[in-house]
Amino acid sequence: MNRHWNVAGVSLSLTLVVCAGAQVSATFDFIPNAVSANDLTPNGRYVLGSLDSDGDFFPDDGYRWDRWTNTLTVIESQAIATGGDAAAALSDDGSIIVGQIPETSVEEFSNEAAMWTDAGGWVGLGWLPNAGVCPSRSDAYEVSADGSVVVGLSWDGCLGRGFCWTEATGMQELENLANGGNRASICSADGSVIAGFAQGNFNRTPAVWNGDTLEGTLLDPSGDAEGEWHGMSDDGQILLGTLYMGDGDGAFDAVKWTAAGGVEVIGAGSLIGGWGGNAFDIADNGTIVGFDFLLGNRRAWIQPNGTGPLVPLKDYITSHGGSVPTGLNLEVAQAISADGRVIIGHTAFQGAWIVTLDFGCNQADFAEPWGVLDFFDVQAYLNAFSGGNHLADLNGDSVLNFFDVQSFLATFANGCN
């Protein structure tokens, strides 16, 4: 296949090059002074979490790390230590952060859901009527891609209620499902799909709400199902979470749900037999990350391309050339970028970490199918270049210019090694 076109006045003629095969390479790094990594923008640019400023391994202020410019912004935490995240989630461009601050009425020792921007700092989003201090008035858990929709939890006395907030409507209560105890934990990129849990007959039970109508549905209308939704695809078509499937060991399984296929167990449901599996995030290529849980212990895992068994994330890293400190358990795999190249997570009392994966056969292999150099790689590179993505800086001088494009074209022409 040949394609011909002009870029910046330079005539290009590129021929498809089939490589010997794409080699995945992995690197592992700690995020300095970070105790958690809570959210990652889909393009892998911004990481959000909490910092340990005094060395006690407990969260102090929040942070937003721009990986492309290696700039770390400290998000001053005003929140009272009630167990919520001062910096919980961020918009796709990294400009809007949601979490919690002390309630603005200053009448009680409690927090309220809040939004942070560079220009305005923290602004409270309020709470639902009759919200008790349990221990907060409200908590924000997720924000839509453009920052216009915030979802979370508020209270009726001390009974949880899910909420959806927009600037136009303020905080609105989502339909109260099952036996109350509702929480909106996640939402789709456009805010139209909201998911989390309600209090079922035996345990938490998975719940979904329509972001436009605020109406909700349970996975099991009877409320008997035990589990919750932890994550979803950006379009809201795939839900990820944990569900008790009735196994004899009593453990919960990592699951995904689609309208067409219903509930599907991911891999064997857990990495370790008898542990509870939890699926948290999914990349565009189907790769899923999550972790197992048992009595306070956690083990991070990955399911490459969304097929086959769950693989210990630590083993996946080391088998692809990465180095993880001896004795370190990777506990929580929190999020993965849309292209599957960046994974963030954290380990209790050890810190937050980041894993970067390179699937290409060389620097010019920018897009799937990996191991093939074609038009899609050129298109992906030019998009990265025009978007200021540091991955387009092929000569490593921290400046995106003609020499990077020249380097890309030369690497493309040479094919795979």
PDB file of N, CA and C in Angstrom, residues 250-289:
ATOM      1  N   GLY A 250     -16.620 -18.127  48.333  1.00  0.00           N
ATOM      2  CA  GLY A 250     -17.181 -16.896  48.874  1.00  0.00           C
ATOM      3  C   GLY A 250     -16.540 -15.631  48.353  1.00  0.00           C
ATOM      4  N   ALA A 251     -15.578 -15.765  47.427  1.00  0.00           N
ATOM      5  CA  ALA A 251     -14.857 -14.598  46.928  1.00  0.00           C
ATOM      6  C   ALA A 251     -15.622 -13.919  45.792  1.00  0.00           C
ATOM      7  N   PHE A 252     -15.419 -12.605  45.661  1.00  0.00           N
ATOM      8  CA  PHE A 252     -15.999 -11.838  44.573  1.00  0.00           C
ATOM      9  C   PHE A 252     -15.112 -11.966  43.331  1.00  0.00           C
ATOM     10  N   ASP A 253     -15.720 -11.811  42.144  1.00  0.00           N
ATOM     11  CA  ASP A 253     -14.985 -11.900  40.886  1.00  0.00           C
ATOM     12  C   ASP A 253     -14.895 -10.536  40.217  1.00  0.00           C
ATOM     13  N   ALA A 254     -13.776 -10.299  39.524  1.00  0.00           N
ATOM     14  CA  ALA A 254     -13.669  -9.138  38.649  1.00  0.00           C
ATOM     15  C   ALA A 254     -14.545  -9.385  37.429  1.00  0.00           C
ATOM     16  N   VAL A 255     -15.385  -8.405  37.090  1.00  0.00           N
ATOM     17  CA  VAL A 255     -16.339  -8.588  35.998  1.00  0.00           C
ATOM     18  C   VAL A 255     -16.402  -7.347  35.116  1.00  0.00           C
ATOM     19  N   LYS A 256     -16.900  -7.569  33.900  1.00  0.00           N
ATOM     20  CA  LYS A 256     -17.264  -6.458  33.030  1.00  0.00           C
ATOM     21  C   LYS A 256     -18.674  -6.709  32.513  1.00  0.00           C
ATOM     22  N   TRP A 257     -19.356  -5.624  32.161  1.00  0.00           N
ATOM     23  CA  TRP A 257     -20.736  -5.710  31.680  1.00  0.00           C
ATOM     24  C   TRP A 257     -20.890  -4.899  30.414  1.00  0.00           C
ATOM     25  N   THR A 258     -21.608  -5.467  29.441  1.00  0.00           N
ATOM     26  CA  THR A 258     -22.039  -4.737  28.253  1.00  0.00           C
ATOM     27  C   THR A 258     -23.515  -5.035  28.026  1.00  0.00           C
ATOM     28  N   ALA A 259     -24.182  -4.159  27.299  1.00  0.00           N
ATOM     29  CA  ALA A 259     -25.603  -4.372  27.026  1.00  0.00           C
ATOM     30  C   ALA A 259     -25.815  -5.640  26.213  1.00  0.00           C
ATOM     31  N   ALA A 260     -24.880  -5.930  25.317  1.00  0.00           N
ATOM     32  CA  ALA A 260     -25.040  -7.101  24.451  1.00  0.00           C
ATOM     33  C   ALA A 260     -24.713  -8.400  25.170  1.00  0.00           C
ATOM     34  N   GLY A 261     -23.673  -8.385  25.982  1.00  0.00           N
ATOM     35  CA  GLY A 261     -23.202  -9.631  26.586  1.00  0.00           C
ATOM     36  C   GLY A 261     -23.543  -9.823  28.042  1.00  0.00           C
ATOM     37  N   GLY A 262     -24.083  -8.792  28.690  1.00  0.00           N
ATOM     38  CA  GLY A 262     -24.368  -8.899  30.112  1.00  0.00           C
ATOM     39  C   GLY A 262     -23.097  -8.986  30.928  1.00  0.00           C
ATOM     40  N   VAL A 263     -23.153  -9.675  32.053  1.00  0.00           N
ATOM     41  CA  VAL A 263     -22.000  -9.802  32.946  1.00  0.00           C
ATOM     42  C   VAL A 263     -21.060 -10.885  32.431  1.00  0.00           C
ATOM     43  N   GLU A 264     -19.778 -10.562  32.395  1.00  0.00           N
ATOM     44  CA  GLU A 264     -18.746 -11.518  31.982  1.00  0.00           C
ATOM     45  C   GLU A 264     -17.613 -11.494  33.004  1.00  0.00           C
ATOM     46  N   VAL A 265     -17.244 -12.653  33.499  1.00  0.00           N
ATOM     47  CA  VAL A 265     -16.120 -12.745  34.425  1.00  0.00           C
ATOM     48  C   VAL A 265     -14.830 -12.492  33.657  1.00  0.00           C
ATOM     49  N   ILE A 266     -13.943 -11.679  34.223  1.00  0.00           N
ATOM     50  CA  ILE A 266     -12.675 -11.341  33.588  1.00  0.00           C
ATOM     51  C   ILE A 266     -11.632 -12.368  34.005  1.00  0.00           C
ATOM     52  N   GLY A 267     -11.055 -13.055  33.020  1.00  0.00           N
ATOM     53  CA  GLY A 267     -10.108 -14.123  33.333  1.00  0.00           C
ATOM     54  C   GLY A 267     -10.782 -15.173  34.186  1.00  0.00           C
ATOM     55  N   ALA A 268     -10.115 -15.551  35.269  1.00  0.00           N
ATOM     56  CA  ALA A 268     -10.694 -16.503  36.225  1.00  0.00           C
ATOM     57  C   ALA A 268     -11.458 -15.797  37.332  1.00  0.00           C
ATOM     58  N   GLY A 269     -11.589 -14.473  37.216  1.00  0.00           N
ATOM     59  CA  GLY A 269     -12.294 -13.698  38.233  1.00  0.00           C
ATOM     60  C   GLY A 269     -11.374 -13.062  39.243  1.00  0.00           C
ATOM     61  N   SER A 270     -10.228 -13.690  39.460  1.00  0.00           N
ATOM     62  CA  SER A 270      -9.219 -13.132  40.362  1.00  0.00           C
ATOM     63  C   SER A 270      -7.867 -13.705  39.974  1.00  0.00           C
ATOM     64  N   LEU A 271      -6.844 -13.031  40.418  1.00  0.00           N
ATOM     65  CA  LEU A 271      -5.479 -13.484  40.161  1.00  0.00           C
ATOM     66  C   LEU A 271      -5.121 -14.650  41.061  1.00  0.00           C
ATOM     67  N   ILE A 272      -5.564 -14.576  42.305  1.00  0.00           N
ATOM     68  CA  ILE A 272      -5.234 -15.571  43.325  1.00  0.00           C
ATOM     69  C   ILE A 272      -6.525 -16.224  43.794  1.00  0.00           C
ATOM     70  N   GLY A 273      -6.571 -17.528  43.807  1.00  0.00           N
ATOM     71  CA  GLY A 273      -7.765 -18.231  44.235  1.00  0.00           C
ATOM     72  C   GLY A 273      -8.184 -17.854  45.643  1.00  0.00           C
ATOM     73  N   GLY A 274      -9.474 -17.574  45.827  1.00  0.00           N
ATOM     74  CA  GLY A 274      -9.984 -17.201  47.135  1.00  0.00           C
ATOM     75  C   GLY A 274      -9.902 -15.725  47.440  1.00  0.00           C
ATOM     76  N   TRP A 275      -9.195 -14.946  46.609  1.00  0.00           N
ATOM     77  CA  TRP A 275      -9.138 -13.496  46.768  1.00  0.00           C
ATOM     78  C   TRP A 275     -10.261 -12.869  45.952  1.00  0.00           C
ATOM     79  N   GLY A 276     -10.626 -11.636  46.297  1.00  0.00           N
ATOM     80  CA  GLY A 276     -11.665 -10.921  45.573  1.00  0.00           C
ATOM     81  C   GLY A 276     -11.081 -10.108  44.436  1.00  0.00           C
ATOM     82  N   GLY A 277     -11.590 -10.310  43.217  1.00  0.00           N
ATOM     83  CA  GLY A 277     -11.099  -9.572  42.064  1.00  0.00           C
ATOM     84  C   GLY A 277     -11.862  -8.280  41.848  1.00  0.00           C
ATOM     85  N   ASN A 278     -11.135  -7.209  41.494  1.00  0.00           N
ATOM     86  CA  ASN A 278     -11.724  -5.890  41.255  1.00  0.00           C
ATOM     87  C   ASN A 278     -11.162  -5.312  39.961  1.00  0.00           C
ATOM     88  N   ALA A 279     -12.021  -5.069  38.978  1.00  0.00           N
ATOM     89  CA  ALA A 279     -11.605  -4.443  37.723  1.00  0.00           C
ATOM     90  C   ALA A 279     -11.846  -2.944  37.809  1.00  0.00           C
ATOM     91  N   PHE A 280     -10.827  -2.153  37.417  1.00  0.00           N
ATOM     92  CA  PHE A 280     -10.917  -0.708  37.625  1.00  0.00           C
ATOM     93  C   PHE A 280     -10.895   0.128  36.361  1.00  0.00           C
ATOM     94  N   ASP A 281     -10.155  -0.267  35.332  1.00  0.00           N
ATOM     95  CA  ASP A 281     -10.072   0.607  34.162  1.00  0.00           C
ATOM     96  C   ASP A 281      -9.772  -0.226  32.928  1.00  0.00           C
ATOM     97  N   ILE A 282     -10.093   0.356  31.752  1.00  0.00           N
ATOM     98  CA  ILE A 282      -9.930  -0.345  30.486  1.00  0.00           C
ATOM     99  C   ILE A 282      -9.380   0.613  29.441  1.00  0.00           C
ATOM    100  N   ALA A 283      -8.436   0.129  28.627  1.00  0.00           N
ATOM    101  CA  ALA A 283      -7.871   0.900  27.529  1.00  0.00           C
ATOM    102  C   ALA A 283      -8.674   0.648  26.257  1.00  0.00           C
ATOM    103  N   ASP A 284      -8.405   1.448  25.230  1.00  0.00           N
ATOM    104  CA  ASP A 284      -9.143   1.301  23.978  1.00  0.00           C
ATOM    105  C   ASP A 284      -8.903  -0.052  23.317  1.00  0.00           C
ATOM    106  N   ASN A 285      -7.738  -0.663  23.572  1.00  0.00           N
ATOM    107  CA  ASN A 285      -7.457  -1.973  22.979  1.00  0.00           C
ATOM    108  C   ASN A 285      -8.011  -3.126  23.812  1.00  0.00           C
ATOM    109  N   GLY A 286      -8.765  -2.809  24.855  1.00  0.00           N
ATOM    110  CA  GLY A 286      -9.394  -3.833  25.676  1.00  0.00           C
ATOM    111  C   GLY A 286      -8.615  -4.238  26.904  1.00  0.00           C
ATOM    112  N   THR A 287      -7.364  -3.784  27.039  1.00  0.00           N
ATOM    113  CA  THR A 287      -6.566  -4.127  28.215  1.00  0.00           C
ATOM    114  C   THR A 287      -7.247  -3.614  29.483  1.00  0.00           C
ATOM    115  N   ILE A 288      -7.345  -4.486  30.486  1.00  0.00           N
ATOM    116  CA  ILE A 288      -8.004  -4.150  31.750  1.00  0.00           C
ATOM    117  C   ILE A 288      -6.994  -4.238  32.884  1.00  0.00           C
ATOM    118  N   VAL A 289      -7.059  -3.290  33.811  1.00  0.00           N
ATOM    119  CA  VAL A 289      -6.220  -3.333  35.008  1.00  0.00           C
ATOM    120  C   VAL A 289      -7.109  -3.335  36.243  1.00  0.00           C
TER     121      VAL A 289
END
